[in-house]
Every structure is written in C-alpha cells, then in structure tokens.
GROMACS .gro file of C-alpha atoms in nm:
model
  172
    1ALA     CA    1   2.981   7.470  -5.139
    2HIS     CA    2   2.875   7.823  -5.047
    3GLN     CA    3   2.533   7.772  -5.208
    4VAL     CA    4   2.462   7.467  -4.992
    5LEU     CA    5   2.605   7.637  -4.683
    6LEU     CA    6   2.390   7.943  -4.747
    7GLY     CA    7   2.090   7.719  -4.690
    8LEU     CA    8   2.229   7.492  -4.418
    9LEU     CA    9   2.406   7.746  -4.198
   10PRO     CA   10   2.111   7.969  -4.101
   11VAL     CA   11   1.884   7.664  -4.072
   12SER     CA   12   2.129   7.505  -3.828
   13LEU     CA   13   2.162   7.824  -3.622
   14HIS     CA   14   1.785   7.877  -3.579
   15PRO     CA   15   1.603   7.655  -3.328
   16ASN     CA   16   1.302   7.582  -3.552
   17PRO     CA   17   1.294   7.755  -3.891
   18LYS     CA   18   0.958   7.716  -4.062
   19LYS     CA   19   0.919   8.018  -4.290
   20VAL     CA   20   1.208   8.138  -4.506
   21ALA     CA   21   1.235   8.438  -4.735
   22LEU     CA   22   1.504   8.392  -4.999
   23ILE     CA   23   1.626   8.677  -5.214
   24GLY     CA   24   1.782   8.549  -5.533
   25LEU     CA   25   1.723   8.213  -5.699
   26GLY     CA   26   2.057   8.175  -5.877
   27SER     CA   27   2.121   7.813  -5.969
   28GLY     CA   28   1.851   7.691  -5.728
   29VAL     CA   29   2.098   7.497  -5.512
   30THR     CA   30   2.033   7.707  -5.198
   31THR     CA   31   1.659   7.687  -5.262
   32ALA     CA   32   1.678   7.308  -5.299
   33THR     CA   33   1.875   7.285  -4.975
   34LEU     CA   34   1.609   7.485  -4.791
   35VAL     CA   35   1.305   7.293  -4.920
   36ASP     CA   36   1.485   6.968  -4.837
   37THR     CA   37   1.508   7.071  -4.470
   38ASP     CA   38   1.241   6.893  -4.264
   39SER     CA   39   1.153   7.184  -4.035
   40VAL     CA   40   1.113   7.431  -4.323
   41GLU     CA   41   0.749   7.446  -4.428
   42GLU     CA   42   0.762   7.736  -4.673
   43VAL     CA   43   1.023   7.915  -4.883
   44GLU     CA   44   0.924   8.238  -5.053
   45CYS     CA   45   1.182   8.326  -5.315
   46SER     CA   46   1.215   8.647  -5.513
   47GLU     CA   47   1.430   8.670  -5.824
   48LEU     CA   48   1.492   8.997  -6.006
   49GLU     CA   49   1.585   8.846  -6.343
   50PRO     CA   50   1.316   8.640  -6.523
   51ALA     CA   51   1.585   8.464  -6.730
   52ILE     CA   52   1.724   8.305  -6.412
   53VAL     CA   53   1.388   8.140  -6.350
   54GLU     CA   54   1.366   8.032  -6.714
   55VAL     CA   55   1.706   7.855  -6.709
   56GLN     CA   56   1.617   7.646  -6.407
   57GLU     CA   57   1.530   7.358  -6.640
   58TYR     CA   58   1.905   7.318  -6.698
   59PHE     CA   59   1.975   7.303  -6.324
   60ALA     CA   60   1.674   7.081  -6.246
   61PRO     CA   61   1.873   6.755  -6.238
   62TYR     CA   62   2.096   6.908  -5.968
   63THR     CA   63   1.819   7.073  -5.767
   64GLU     CA   64   1.561   6.793  -5.769
   65HIS     CA   65   1.333   7.014  -5.984
   66VAL     CA   66   1.305   7.266  -5.703
   67LEU     CA   67   1.061   7.491  -5.890
   68LYS     CA   68   0.805   7.209  -5.869
   69ASN     CA   69   0.843   7.167  -5.492
   70PRO     CA   70   0.518   7.259  -5.311
   71LYS     CA   71   0.712   7.430  -5.030
   72LEU     CA   72   0.845   7.689  -5.275
   73HIS     CA   73   0.656   8.005  -5.370
   74MET     CA   74   0.843   8.184  -5.649
   75SER     CA   75   0.804   8.546  -5.756
   76VAL     CA   76   0.988   8.753  -6.013
   77THR     CA   77   1.043   9.081  -5.834
   78ASP     CA   78   1.308   9.298  -5.679
   79GLY     CA   79   1.423   9.164  -5.342
   80ARG     CA   80   1.378   9.497  -5.167
   81THR     CA   81   1.022   9.531  -5.299
   82PHE     CA   82   0.955   9.171  -5.197
   83ILE     CA   83   1.063   9.235  -4.837
   84LEU     CA   84   0.892   9.575  -4.807
   85GLY     CA   85   0.566   9.440  -4.948
   86SER     CA   86   0.546   9.110  -4.766
   87PRO     CA   87   0.262   9.078  -4.515
   88LYS     CA   88   0.441   8.779  -4.361
   89LYS     CA   89   0.705   8.739  -4.095
   90TYR     CA   90   0.991   8.496  -4.144
   91ASP     CA   91   1.217   8.289  -3.923
   92LEU     CA   92   1.499   8.333  -4.173
   93ILE     CA   93   1.573   8.586  -4.441
   94ILE     CA   94   1.850   8.477  -4.672
   95SER     CA   95   1.986   8.716  -4.929
   96GLN     CA   96   2.205   8.592  -5.212
   97PRO     CA   97   2.217   8.879  -5.458
   98SER     CA   98   2.489   8.928  -5.711
   99ASN     CA   99   2.770   9.178  -5.666
  100PRO     CA  100   2.662   9.511  -5.515
  101TRP     CA  101   2.793   9.717  -5.807
  102ILE     CA  102   2.551   9.555  -6.055
  103ALA     CA  103   2.245   9.768  -6.139
  104GLY     CA  104   1.948   9.693  -5.915
  105ILE     CA  105   2.154   9.508  -5.655
  106GLY     CA  106   2.316   9.780  -5.441
  107ASN     CA  107   1.994   9.851  -5.253
  108LEU     CA  108   2.018   9.504  -5.097
  109TYR     CA  109   2.326   9.611  -4.900
  110THR     CA  110   2.185   9.925  -4.736
  111GLU     CA  111   2.093  10.008  -4.380
  112ASP     CA  112   1.736  10.077  -4.492
  113PHE     CA  113   1.707   9.733  -4.650
  114TYR     CA  114   1.847   9.557  -4.345
  115LYS     CA  115   1.608   9.752  -4.119
  116ALA     CA  116   1.319   9.641  -4.342
  117CYS     CA  117   1.439   9.283  -4.297
  118VAL     CA  118   1.434   9.326  -3.917
  119GLU     CA  119   1.067   9.426  -3.945
  120GLN     CA  120   0.991   9.106  -4.138
  121LEU     CA  121   1.167   8.870  -3.897
  122GLU     CA  122   0.988   8.674  -3.629
  123PRO     CA  123   1.128   8.704  -3.276
  124ASN     CA  124   1.460   8.516  -3.273
  125GLY     CA  125   1.471   8.537  -3.652
  126LEU     CA  126   1.802   8.542  -3.838
  127MET     CA  127   1.931   8.723  -4.143
  128CYS     CA  128   2.196   8.564  -4.362
  129GLN     CA  129   2.373   8.759  -4.637
  130TRP     CA  130   2.607   8.615  -4.899
  131PHE     CA  131   2.885   8.852  -4.995
  132GLN     CA  132   3.137   8.792  -5.272
  133LEU     CA  133   3.490   8.909  -5.198
  134TYR     CA  134   3.629   8.913  -5.549
  135SER     CA  135   3.656   9.254  -5.716
  136VAL     CA  136   3.573   9.420  -5.384
  137SER     CA  137   3.798   9.675  -5.220
  138GLU     CA  138   3.884   9.662  -4.852
  139TYR     CA  139   3.678   9.981  -4.813
  140ASP     CA  140   3.370   9.817  -4.971
  141LEU     CA  141   3.409   9.510  -4.751
  142ARG     CA  142   3.427   9.725  -4.437
  143LEU     CA  143   3.128   9.925  -4.554
  144VAL     CA  144   2.915   9.612  -4.602
  145LEU     CA  145   3.025   9.460  -4.270
  146ASN     CA  146   2.968   9.783  -4.078
  147THR     CA  147   2.628   9.838  -4.237
  148PHE     CA  148   2.509   9.480  -4.180
  149TYR     CA  149   2.627   9.461  -3.820
  150SER     CA  150   2.498   9.808  -3.731
  151VAL     CA  151   2.149   9.664  -3.787
  152PHE     CA  152   2.220   9.306  -3.676
  153PRO     CA  153   2.454   9.360  -3.379
  154GLU     CA  154   2.468   8.994  -3.282
  155GLY     CA  155   2.633   8.800  -3.557
  156LEU     CA  156   2.898   8.585  -3.713
  157VAL     CA  157   3.103   8.586  -4.033
  158PHE     CA  158   3.183   8.261  -4.210
  159GLN     CA  159   3.428   8.233  -4.495
  160THR     CA  160   3.300   7.956  -4.720
  161GLY     CA  161   3.578   7.972  -4.974
  162PRO     CA  162   3.848   8.205  -5.096
  163GLY     CA  163   3.598   8.445  -5.252
  164ASP     CA  164   3.282   8.417  -5.043
  165VAL     CA  165   3.163   8.503  -4.694
  166LEU     CA  166   2.828   8.453  -4.523
  167LEU     CA  167   2.713   8.714  -4.275
  168VAL     CA  168   2.464   8.591  -4.015
  169GLY     CA  169   2.296   8.835  -3.785
  170ALA     CA  170   2.027   8.866  -3.523
  171HIS     CA  171   1.849   9.172  -3.391
  172HIS     CA  172   1.729   9.111  -3.035
   0.00000   0.00000   0.00000
C-alpha cells in the first residue's frame, strides 16, 4: 500500500504535476503509479543498484512493464548525484531510498540533500520522502523529521502502515 500511496499522495496534493523526479526504483510499483497518472508527462527515475533494474522483469506483470513506458526515463546513478546534476526542475521529487543506515543511502536524509531538492523544484513543487520506522530509534526518527521539516517547513506526515511514514513538504 505504501508504494502506491507514495505515488498517489504527492500527485493528489499538487495542482498539476507534470514532471516527477523519483529516487529509487524498488519494485517499480510507485513508478507504475506515477506513469499511470494522466497529468504526469515525465518521470525521471534514478536507481543506485543496477540489480534492481535487472530484476524488474519479475515485477513486470505487476507494474504493467513500467520500464517500457515512454513517460519513464531511467538512470542507474546515486540519487544525490541525480538531483545535483539535473538541469531540470520538477513539480514533484519523490524519494524512496532504503534504510538510512545502509551504505550510500544516508546522504539522502541530510539537510544538504533536501536543500538541493528545493533548488530542483518548480514553484509550488512538493517533496515526498518515504521513511521506514522499523529498526529506527526514536532519536533517529526525530532527527529525520527535524531535518526534513527544517528545509520544508510546510508539510504533513502520513503513516501508511505500522512501519512506514510518508513525509510531504513544501518550501514557499
């Protein structure tokens, strides 16, 4: 459910989302949800792990073969590098990295990263961050919430299940 909501929630909160940056491909369910949205014209997705892209053939029956969708532009690169190097601006930036303690992931939960995302958002753009609650201390949860909302002061938190929350923020 959280994978579908990660696509639907920010799309429903933005008045007219056309360009979406997605960090993390995962199973492809969020990506499929985004490309299936009528207003969305383009989804640029970055995935750190090439093996995740390779296994999409196993998820294809559940994601309507999302990797073949013409709205999707896929790249195998670090999410931070993707955002810092993008010449484009986006209506939505959606980040669905793995747990922050996994190597190469922690930089997607920093103030610097969130500030870089602000620079890549169109006016009235939204940032949505998936955060997994399992194996996270109360201190780590507070740290992530404080960091995210220090950069995106207007926002909401949605609990999508017992172990997942979605952070949505705007910087106006």
